[in-house]
GROMACS .gro file of C-alpha atoms in nm:
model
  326
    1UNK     CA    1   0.000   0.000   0.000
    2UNK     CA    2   0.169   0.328  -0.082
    3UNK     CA    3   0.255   0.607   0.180
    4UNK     CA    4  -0.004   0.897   0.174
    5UNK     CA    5   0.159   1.190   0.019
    6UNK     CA    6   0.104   1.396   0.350
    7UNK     CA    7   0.012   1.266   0.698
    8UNK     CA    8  -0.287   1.362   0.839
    9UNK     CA    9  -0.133   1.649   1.060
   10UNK     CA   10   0.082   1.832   0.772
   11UNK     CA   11  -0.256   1.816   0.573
   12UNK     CA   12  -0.449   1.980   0.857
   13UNK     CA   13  -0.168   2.225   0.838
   14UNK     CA   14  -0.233   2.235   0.438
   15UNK     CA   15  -0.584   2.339   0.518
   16UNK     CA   16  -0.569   2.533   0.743
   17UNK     CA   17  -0.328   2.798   0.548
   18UNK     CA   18  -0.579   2.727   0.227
   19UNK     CA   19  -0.831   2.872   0.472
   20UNK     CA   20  -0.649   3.147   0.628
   21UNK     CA   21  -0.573   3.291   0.294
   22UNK     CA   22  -0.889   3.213   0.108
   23UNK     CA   23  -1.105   3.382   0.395
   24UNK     CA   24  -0.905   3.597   0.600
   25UNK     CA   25  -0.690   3.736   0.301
   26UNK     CA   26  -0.967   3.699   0.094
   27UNK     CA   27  -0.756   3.610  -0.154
   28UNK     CA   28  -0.899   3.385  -0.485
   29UNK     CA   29  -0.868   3.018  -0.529
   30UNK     CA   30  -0.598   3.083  -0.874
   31UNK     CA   31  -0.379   3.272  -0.626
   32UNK     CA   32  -0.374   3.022  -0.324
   33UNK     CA   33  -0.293   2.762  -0.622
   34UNK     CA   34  -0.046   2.925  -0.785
   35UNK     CA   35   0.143   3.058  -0.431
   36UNK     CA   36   0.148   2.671  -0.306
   37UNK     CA   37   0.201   2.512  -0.606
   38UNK     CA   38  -0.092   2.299  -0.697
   39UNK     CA   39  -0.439   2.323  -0.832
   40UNK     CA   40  -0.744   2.535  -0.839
   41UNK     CA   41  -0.951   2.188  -0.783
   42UNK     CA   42  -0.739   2.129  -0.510
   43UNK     CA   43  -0.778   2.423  -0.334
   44UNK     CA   44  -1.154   2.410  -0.385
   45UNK     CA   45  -1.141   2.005  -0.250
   46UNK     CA   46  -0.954   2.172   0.064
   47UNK     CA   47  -1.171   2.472   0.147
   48UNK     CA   48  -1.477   2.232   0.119
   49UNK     CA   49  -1.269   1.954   0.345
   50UNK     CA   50  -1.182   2.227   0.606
   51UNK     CA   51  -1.593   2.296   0.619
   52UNK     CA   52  -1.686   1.909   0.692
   53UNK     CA   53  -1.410   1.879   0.960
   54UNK     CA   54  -1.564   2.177   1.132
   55UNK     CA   55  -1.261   2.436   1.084
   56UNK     CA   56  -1.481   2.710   0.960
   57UNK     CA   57  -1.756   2.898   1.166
   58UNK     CA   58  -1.920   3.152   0.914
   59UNK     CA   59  -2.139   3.414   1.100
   60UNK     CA   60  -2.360   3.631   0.890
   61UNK     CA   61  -2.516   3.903   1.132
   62UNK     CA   62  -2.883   3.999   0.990
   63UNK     CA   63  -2.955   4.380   0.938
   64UNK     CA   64  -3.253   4.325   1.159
   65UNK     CA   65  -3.128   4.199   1.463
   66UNK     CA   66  -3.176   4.560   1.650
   67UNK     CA   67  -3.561   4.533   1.552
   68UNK     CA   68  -3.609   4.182   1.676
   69UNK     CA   69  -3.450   4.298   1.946
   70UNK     CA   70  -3.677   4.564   1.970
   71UNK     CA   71  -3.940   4.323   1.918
   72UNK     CA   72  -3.855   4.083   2.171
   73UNK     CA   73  -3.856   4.357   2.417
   74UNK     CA   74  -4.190   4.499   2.349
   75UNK     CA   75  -4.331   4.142   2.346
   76UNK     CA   76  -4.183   4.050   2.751
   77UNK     CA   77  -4.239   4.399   2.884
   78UNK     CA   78  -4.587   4.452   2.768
   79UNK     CA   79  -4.714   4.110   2.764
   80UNK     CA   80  -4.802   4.049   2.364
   81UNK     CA   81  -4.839   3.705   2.185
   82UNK     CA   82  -4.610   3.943   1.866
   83UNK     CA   83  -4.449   4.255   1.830
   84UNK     CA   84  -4.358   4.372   1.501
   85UNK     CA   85  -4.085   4.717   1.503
   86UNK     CA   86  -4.047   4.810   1.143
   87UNK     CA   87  -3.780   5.059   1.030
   88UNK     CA   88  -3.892   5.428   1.081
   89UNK     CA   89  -3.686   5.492   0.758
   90UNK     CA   90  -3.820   5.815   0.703
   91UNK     CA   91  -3.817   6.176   0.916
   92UNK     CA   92  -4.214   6.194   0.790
   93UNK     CA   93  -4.462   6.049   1.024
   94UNK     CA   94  -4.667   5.958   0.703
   95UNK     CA   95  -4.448   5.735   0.533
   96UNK     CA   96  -4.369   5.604   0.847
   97UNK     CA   97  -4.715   5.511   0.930
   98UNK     CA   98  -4.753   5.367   0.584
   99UNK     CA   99  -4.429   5.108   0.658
  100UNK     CA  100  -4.644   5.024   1.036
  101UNK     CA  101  -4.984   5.010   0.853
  102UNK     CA  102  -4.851   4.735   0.566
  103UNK     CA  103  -4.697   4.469   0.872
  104UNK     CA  104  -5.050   4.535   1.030
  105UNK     CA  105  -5.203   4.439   0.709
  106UNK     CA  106  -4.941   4.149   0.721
  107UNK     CA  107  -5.056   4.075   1.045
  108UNK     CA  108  -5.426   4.047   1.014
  109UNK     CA  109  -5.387   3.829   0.711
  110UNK     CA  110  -5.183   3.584   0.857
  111UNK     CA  111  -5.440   3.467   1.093
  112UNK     CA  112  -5.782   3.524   0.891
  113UNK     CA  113  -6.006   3.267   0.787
  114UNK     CA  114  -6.348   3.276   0.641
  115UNK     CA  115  -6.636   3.295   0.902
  116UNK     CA  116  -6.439   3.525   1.121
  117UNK     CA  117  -6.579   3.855   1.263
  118UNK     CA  118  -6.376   4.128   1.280
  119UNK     CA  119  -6.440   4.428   1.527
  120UNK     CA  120  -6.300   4.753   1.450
  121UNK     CA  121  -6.242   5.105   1.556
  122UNK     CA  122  -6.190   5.408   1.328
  123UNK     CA  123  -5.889   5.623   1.268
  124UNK     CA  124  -5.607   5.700   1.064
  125UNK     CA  125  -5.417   5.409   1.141
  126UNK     CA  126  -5.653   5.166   1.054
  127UNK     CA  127  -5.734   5.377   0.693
  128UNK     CA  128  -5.361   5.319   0.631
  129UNK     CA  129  -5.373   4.974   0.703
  130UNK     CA  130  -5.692   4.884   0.431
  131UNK     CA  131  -5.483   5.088   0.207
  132UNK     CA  132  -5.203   4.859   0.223
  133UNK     CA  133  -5.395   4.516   0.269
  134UNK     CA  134  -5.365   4.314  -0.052
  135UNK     CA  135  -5.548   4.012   0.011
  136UNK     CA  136  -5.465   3.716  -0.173
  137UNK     CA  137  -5.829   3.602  -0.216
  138UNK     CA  138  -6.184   3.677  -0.095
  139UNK     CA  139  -6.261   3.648   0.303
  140UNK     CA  140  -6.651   3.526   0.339
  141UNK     CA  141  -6.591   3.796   0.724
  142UNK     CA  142  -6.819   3.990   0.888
  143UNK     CA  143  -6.650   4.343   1.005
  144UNK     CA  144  -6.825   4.502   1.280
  145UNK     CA  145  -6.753   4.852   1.454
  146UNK     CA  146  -6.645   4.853   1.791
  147UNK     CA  147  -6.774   5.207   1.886
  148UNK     CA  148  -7.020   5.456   1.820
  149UNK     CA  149  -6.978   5.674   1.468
  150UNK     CA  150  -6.847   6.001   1.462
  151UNK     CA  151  -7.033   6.285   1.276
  152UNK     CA  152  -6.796   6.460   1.043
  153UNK     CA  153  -6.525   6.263   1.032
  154UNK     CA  154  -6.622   6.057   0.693
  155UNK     CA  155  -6.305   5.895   0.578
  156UNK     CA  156  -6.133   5.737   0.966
  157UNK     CA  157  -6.526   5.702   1.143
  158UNK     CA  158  -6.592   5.378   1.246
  159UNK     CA  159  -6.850   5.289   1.013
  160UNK     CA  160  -6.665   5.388   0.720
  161UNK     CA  161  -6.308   5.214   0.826
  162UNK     CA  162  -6.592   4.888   0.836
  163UNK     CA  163  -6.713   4.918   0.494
  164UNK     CA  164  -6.376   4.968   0.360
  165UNK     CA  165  -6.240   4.663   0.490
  166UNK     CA  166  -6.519   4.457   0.451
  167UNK     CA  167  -6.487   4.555   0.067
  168UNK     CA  168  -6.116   4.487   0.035
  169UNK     CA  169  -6.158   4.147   0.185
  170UNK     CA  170  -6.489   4.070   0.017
  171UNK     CA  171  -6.659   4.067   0.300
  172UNK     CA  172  -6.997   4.254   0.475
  173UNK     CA  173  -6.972   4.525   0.721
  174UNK     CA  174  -7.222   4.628   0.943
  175UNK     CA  175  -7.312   4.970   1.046
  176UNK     CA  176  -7.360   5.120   1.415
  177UNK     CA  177  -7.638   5.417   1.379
  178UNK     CA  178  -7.531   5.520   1.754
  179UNK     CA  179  -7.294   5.809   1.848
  180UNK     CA  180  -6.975   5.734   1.996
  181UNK     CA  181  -7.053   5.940   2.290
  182UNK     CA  182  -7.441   5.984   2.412
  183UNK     CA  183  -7.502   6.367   2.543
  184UNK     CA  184  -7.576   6.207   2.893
  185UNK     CA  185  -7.558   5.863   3.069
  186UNK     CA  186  -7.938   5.826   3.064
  187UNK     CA  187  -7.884   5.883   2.666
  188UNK     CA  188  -7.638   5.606   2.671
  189UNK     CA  189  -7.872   5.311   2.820
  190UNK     CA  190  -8.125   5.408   2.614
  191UNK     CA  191  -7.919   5.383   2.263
  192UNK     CA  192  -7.787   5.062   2.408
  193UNK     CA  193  -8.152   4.915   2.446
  194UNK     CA  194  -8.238   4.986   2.071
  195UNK     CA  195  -8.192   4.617   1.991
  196UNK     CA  196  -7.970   4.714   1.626
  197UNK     CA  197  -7.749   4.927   1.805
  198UNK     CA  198  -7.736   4.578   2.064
  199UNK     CA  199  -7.703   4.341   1.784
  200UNK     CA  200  -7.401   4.541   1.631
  201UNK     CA  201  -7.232   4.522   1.963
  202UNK     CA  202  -7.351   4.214   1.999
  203UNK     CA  203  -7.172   4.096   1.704
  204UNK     CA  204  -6.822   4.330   1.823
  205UNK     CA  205  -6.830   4.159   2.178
  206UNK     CA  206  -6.804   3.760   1.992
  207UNK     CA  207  -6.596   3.888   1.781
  208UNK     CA  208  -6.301   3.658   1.642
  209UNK     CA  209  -6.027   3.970   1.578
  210UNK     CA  210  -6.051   4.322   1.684
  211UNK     CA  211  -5.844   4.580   1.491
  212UNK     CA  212  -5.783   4.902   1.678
  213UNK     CA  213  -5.545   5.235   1.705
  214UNK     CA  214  -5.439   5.373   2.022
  215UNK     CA  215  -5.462   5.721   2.074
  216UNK     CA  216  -5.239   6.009   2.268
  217UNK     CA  217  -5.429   6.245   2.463
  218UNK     CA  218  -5.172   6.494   2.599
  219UNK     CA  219  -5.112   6.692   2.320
  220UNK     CA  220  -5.306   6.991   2.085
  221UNK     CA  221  -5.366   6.748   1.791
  222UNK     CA  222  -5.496   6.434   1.996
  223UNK     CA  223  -5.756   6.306   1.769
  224UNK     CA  224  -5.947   6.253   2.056
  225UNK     CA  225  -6.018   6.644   2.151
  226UNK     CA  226  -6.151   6.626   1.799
  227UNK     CA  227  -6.397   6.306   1.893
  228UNK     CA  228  -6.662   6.574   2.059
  229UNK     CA  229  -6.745   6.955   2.116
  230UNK     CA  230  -6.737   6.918   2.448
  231UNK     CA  231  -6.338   6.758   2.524
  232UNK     CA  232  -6.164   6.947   2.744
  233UNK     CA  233  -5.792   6.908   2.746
  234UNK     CA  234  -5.736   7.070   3.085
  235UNK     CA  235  -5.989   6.831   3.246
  236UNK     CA  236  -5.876   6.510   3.059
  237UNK     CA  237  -5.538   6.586   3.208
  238UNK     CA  238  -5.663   6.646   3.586
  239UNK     CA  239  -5.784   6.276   3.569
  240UNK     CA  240  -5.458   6.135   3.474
  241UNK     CA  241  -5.531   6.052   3.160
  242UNK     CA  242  -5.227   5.877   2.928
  243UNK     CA  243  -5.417   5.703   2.637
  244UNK     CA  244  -5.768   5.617   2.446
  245UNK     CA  245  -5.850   5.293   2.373
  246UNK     CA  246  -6.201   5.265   2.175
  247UNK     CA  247  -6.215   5.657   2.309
  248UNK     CA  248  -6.236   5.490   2.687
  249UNK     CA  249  -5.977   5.741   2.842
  250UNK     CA  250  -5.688   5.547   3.048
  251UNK     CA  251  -5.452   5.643   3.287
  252UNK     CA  252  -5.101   5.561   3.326
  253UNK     CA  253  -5.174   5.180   3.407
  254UNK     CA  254  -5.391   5.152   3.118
  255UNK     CA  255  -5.694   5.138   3.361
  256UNK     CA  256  -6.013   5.372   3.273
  257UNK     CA  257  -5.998   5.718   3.428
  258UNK     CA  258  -6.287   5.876   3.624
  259UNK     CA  259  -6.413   6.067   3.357
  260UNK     CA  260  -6.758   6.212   3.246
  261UNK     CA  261  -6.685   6.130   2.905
  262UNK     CA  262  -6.607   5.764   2.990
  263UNK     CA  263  -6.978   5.687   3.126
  264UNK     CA  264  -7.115   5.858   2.798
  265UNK     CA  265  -6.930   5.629   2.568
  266UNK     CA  266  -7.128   5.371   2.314
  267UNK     CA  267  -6.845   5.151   2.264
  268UNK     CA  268  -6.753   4.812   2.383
  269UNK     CA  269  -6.586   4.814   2.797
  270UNK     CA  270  -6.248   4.716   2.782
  271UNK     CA  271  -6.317   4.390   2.964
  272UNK     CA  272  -6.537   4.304   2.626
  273UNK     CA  273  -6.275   4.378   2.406
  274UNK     CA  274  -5.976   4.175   2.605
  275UNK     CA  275  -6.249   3.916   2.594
  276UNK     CA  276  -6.197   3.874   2.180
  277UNK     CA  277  -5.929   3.574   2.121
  278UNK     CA  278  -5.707   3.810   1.852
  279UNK     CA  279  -5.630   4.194   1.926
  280UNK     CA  280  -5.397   4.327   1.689
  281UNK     CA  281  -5.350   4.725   1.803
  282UNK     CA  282  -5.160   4.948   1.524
  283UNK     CA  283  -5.006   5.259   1.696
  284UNK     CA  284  -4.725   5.464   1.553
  285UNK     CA  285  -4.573   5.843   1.597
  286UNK     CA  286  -4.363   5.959   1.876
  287UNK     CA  287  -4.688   6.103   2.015
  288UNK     CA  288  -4.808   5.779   2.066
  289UNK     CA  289  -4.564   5.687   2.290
  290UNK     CA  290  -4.700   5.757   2.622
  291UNK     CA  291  -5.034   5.601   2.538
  292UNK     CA  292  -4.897   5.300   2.394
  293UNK     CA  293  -4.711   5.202   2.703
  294UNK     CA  294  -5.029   5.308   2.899
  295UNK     CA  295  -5.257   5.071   2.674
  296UNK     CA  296  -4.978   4.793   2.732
  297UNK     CA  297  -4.994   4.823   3.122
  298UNK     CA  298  -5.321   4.801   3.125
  299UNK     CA  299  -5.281   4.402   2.895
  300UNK     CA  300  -5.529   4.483   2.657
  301UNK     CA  301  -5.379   4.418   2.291
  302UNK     CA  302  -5.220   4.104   2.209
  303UNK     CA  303  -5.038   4.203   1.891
  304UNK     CA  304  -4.897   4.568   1.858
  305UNK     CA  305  -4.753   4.708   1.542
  306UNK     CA  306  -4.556   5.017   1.513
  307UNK     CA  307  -4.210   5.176   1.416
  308UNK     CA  308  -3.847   5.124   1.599
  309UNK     CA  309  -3.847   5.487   1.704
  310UNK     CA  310  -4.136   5.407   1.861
  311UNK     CA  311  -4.116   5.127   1.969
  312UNK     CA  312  -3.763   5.221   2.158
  313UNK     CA  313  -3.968   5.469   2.352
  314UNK     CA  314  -4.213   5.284   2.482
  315UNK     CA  315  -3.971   5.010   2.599
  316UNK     CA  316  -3.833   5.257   2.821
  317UNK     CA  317  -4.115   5.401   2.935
  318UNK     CA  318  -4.229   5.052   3.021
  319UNK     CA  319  -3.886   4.953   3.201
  320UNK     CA  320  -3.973   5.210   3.433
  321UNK     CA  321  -3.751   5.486   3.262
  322UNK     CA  322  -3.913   5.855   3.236
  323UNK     CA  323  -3.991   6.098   2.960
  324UNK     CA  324  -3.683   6.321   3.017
  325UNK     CA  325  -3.421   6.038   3.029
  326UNK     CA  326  -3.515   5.928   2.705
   0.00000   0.00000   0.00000
């Protein structure tokens, strides 16, 4: 039998330089060749050899990682089944929302079969989201409003964010003919006894997925101080109030706040709404920030969507650090 060319430690030695250069030179196959004296083949025969003995550890580090980090974060601190952080790759709070509204249209898709109900609540988070859904077929769904409508306010009310998303699934909406707030709490029970205003709800409360926004309160251009003539931003901050969630008003542990405006609300309680199996909330805006960490004290959503920016904010609002050390 003839003697092996090399023994088995001189050609661990052989690979081992084939990989030095070939990776950590980064030099090509012809040049190792021609420098040691033998073939291209040979040199490709060693660098795969040197990978099935376990020589070479290749670590490719994904883009992403600070994101799922992100993620991950968002998920243990406030409790979620997902979090999704997308890139805030833009200085506009549009195009940001746009990036936040398409992984909530992700999102909803993912889990959707036909039958479902979905509850919803209006705003301009949830418009951007039907305009970036692009379902791959036709949902037989029922989509249901979650609140009372809100005169004036055509394009993010309730009952049109319904329609629209019943239509780009190919599903039916339903309509709630109720205000979101009743002038008075007697005015309240009585639209909740009209049995199609109950039915809607009705429908919200067995809902299989509810689709919501979460709303800042604290500054100018809240969208809720817009909601009704009578919101008073002086008195919503006197309660302690940090968020909206279905326009309930919440304070800083996401808990409702003692607050005309809360008994006067047609919406579904908060109890109802944590009741429905799949909440996917879609919040995004350094505004939000405050609110969202409220709303995720308080263990309501299961799925959140929003931006890194974002997203790093409320993480450190939620590990207990304030608005100044940010």
């Amino acid at each position: 039998m003839p003697r092996p060319l090399y023994s088995e430690s001189e050609r661990l030695r052989n690979i081992h330089r084939v990989l030095v250069m070939f990776y950590q030179e980064h030099r090509s196959q012809a040049e190792i060749a021609a420098e040691i004296g033998i073939s291209p083949a040979t040199v490709n025969r060693m660098i795969r050899e040197g990978h099935e003995r376990g020589l070479v550890d290749i670590r490719i580090r994904s883009p992403f990682d600070a994101e799922e980090g992100l993620s991950a974060a968002l998920k243990r601190l406030g409790g979620l089944d997902s979090a999704v952080a997308v890139p805030a790759v833009s200085t506009d709070p549009a195009i940001v929302l746009k990036a936040a509204a398409e992984a909530a249209a992700t999102t909803l898709l993912e889990g959707l079969a036909d039958g479902m109900t979905i509850a919803v609540s209006g705003g301009v988070a949830l418009c951007a989201m039907i305009e970036a859904l692009a379902p791959p077929r036709a949902y037989d769904v029922r989509v249901v409003p979650a609140t009372g409508g809100v005169q004036g306010k055509f394009r993010t009310d309730v009952n049109h964010v319904a329609v629209a998303l019943a239509e780009k699934l190919g599903g039916k909406a339903y309509q709630l003919h109720a205000p979101i707030f009743a002038a008075n709490e007697a005015e309240r029970a009585a639209l909740l006894s009209v049995s199609t205003i109950r039915g809607v709800l009705d429908m919200a409360r067995a809902a299989d997925v509810a689709l919501f926004g979460i709303g800042s309160v604290r500054d100018e251009h809240a969208t809720y101080l817009t909601l009704s003539d009578t919101a008073d931003r002086g008195a919503i901050e006197r309660v302690g109030a940090e968020a909206e969630l279905l326009a309930h008003l919440l304070d800083h542990g996401g808990r409702p706040c003692d607050h005309p405006s809360n008994r006067r609300l047609v919406a579904l309680t908060l109890d109802e709404l944590a009741g429905i199996p799949r909440r996917i909330a879609v919040a995004s805006g350094a505004r939000k920030v405050e609110a969202i960490a409220a709303v995720l004290r308080g263990g309501v959503p299961g799925h959140l969507i929003t931006d890194d920016r974002t997203a790093r904010g409320v993480v450190e609002r939620l590990e207990g650090k304030d608005a100044d050390a940010a």
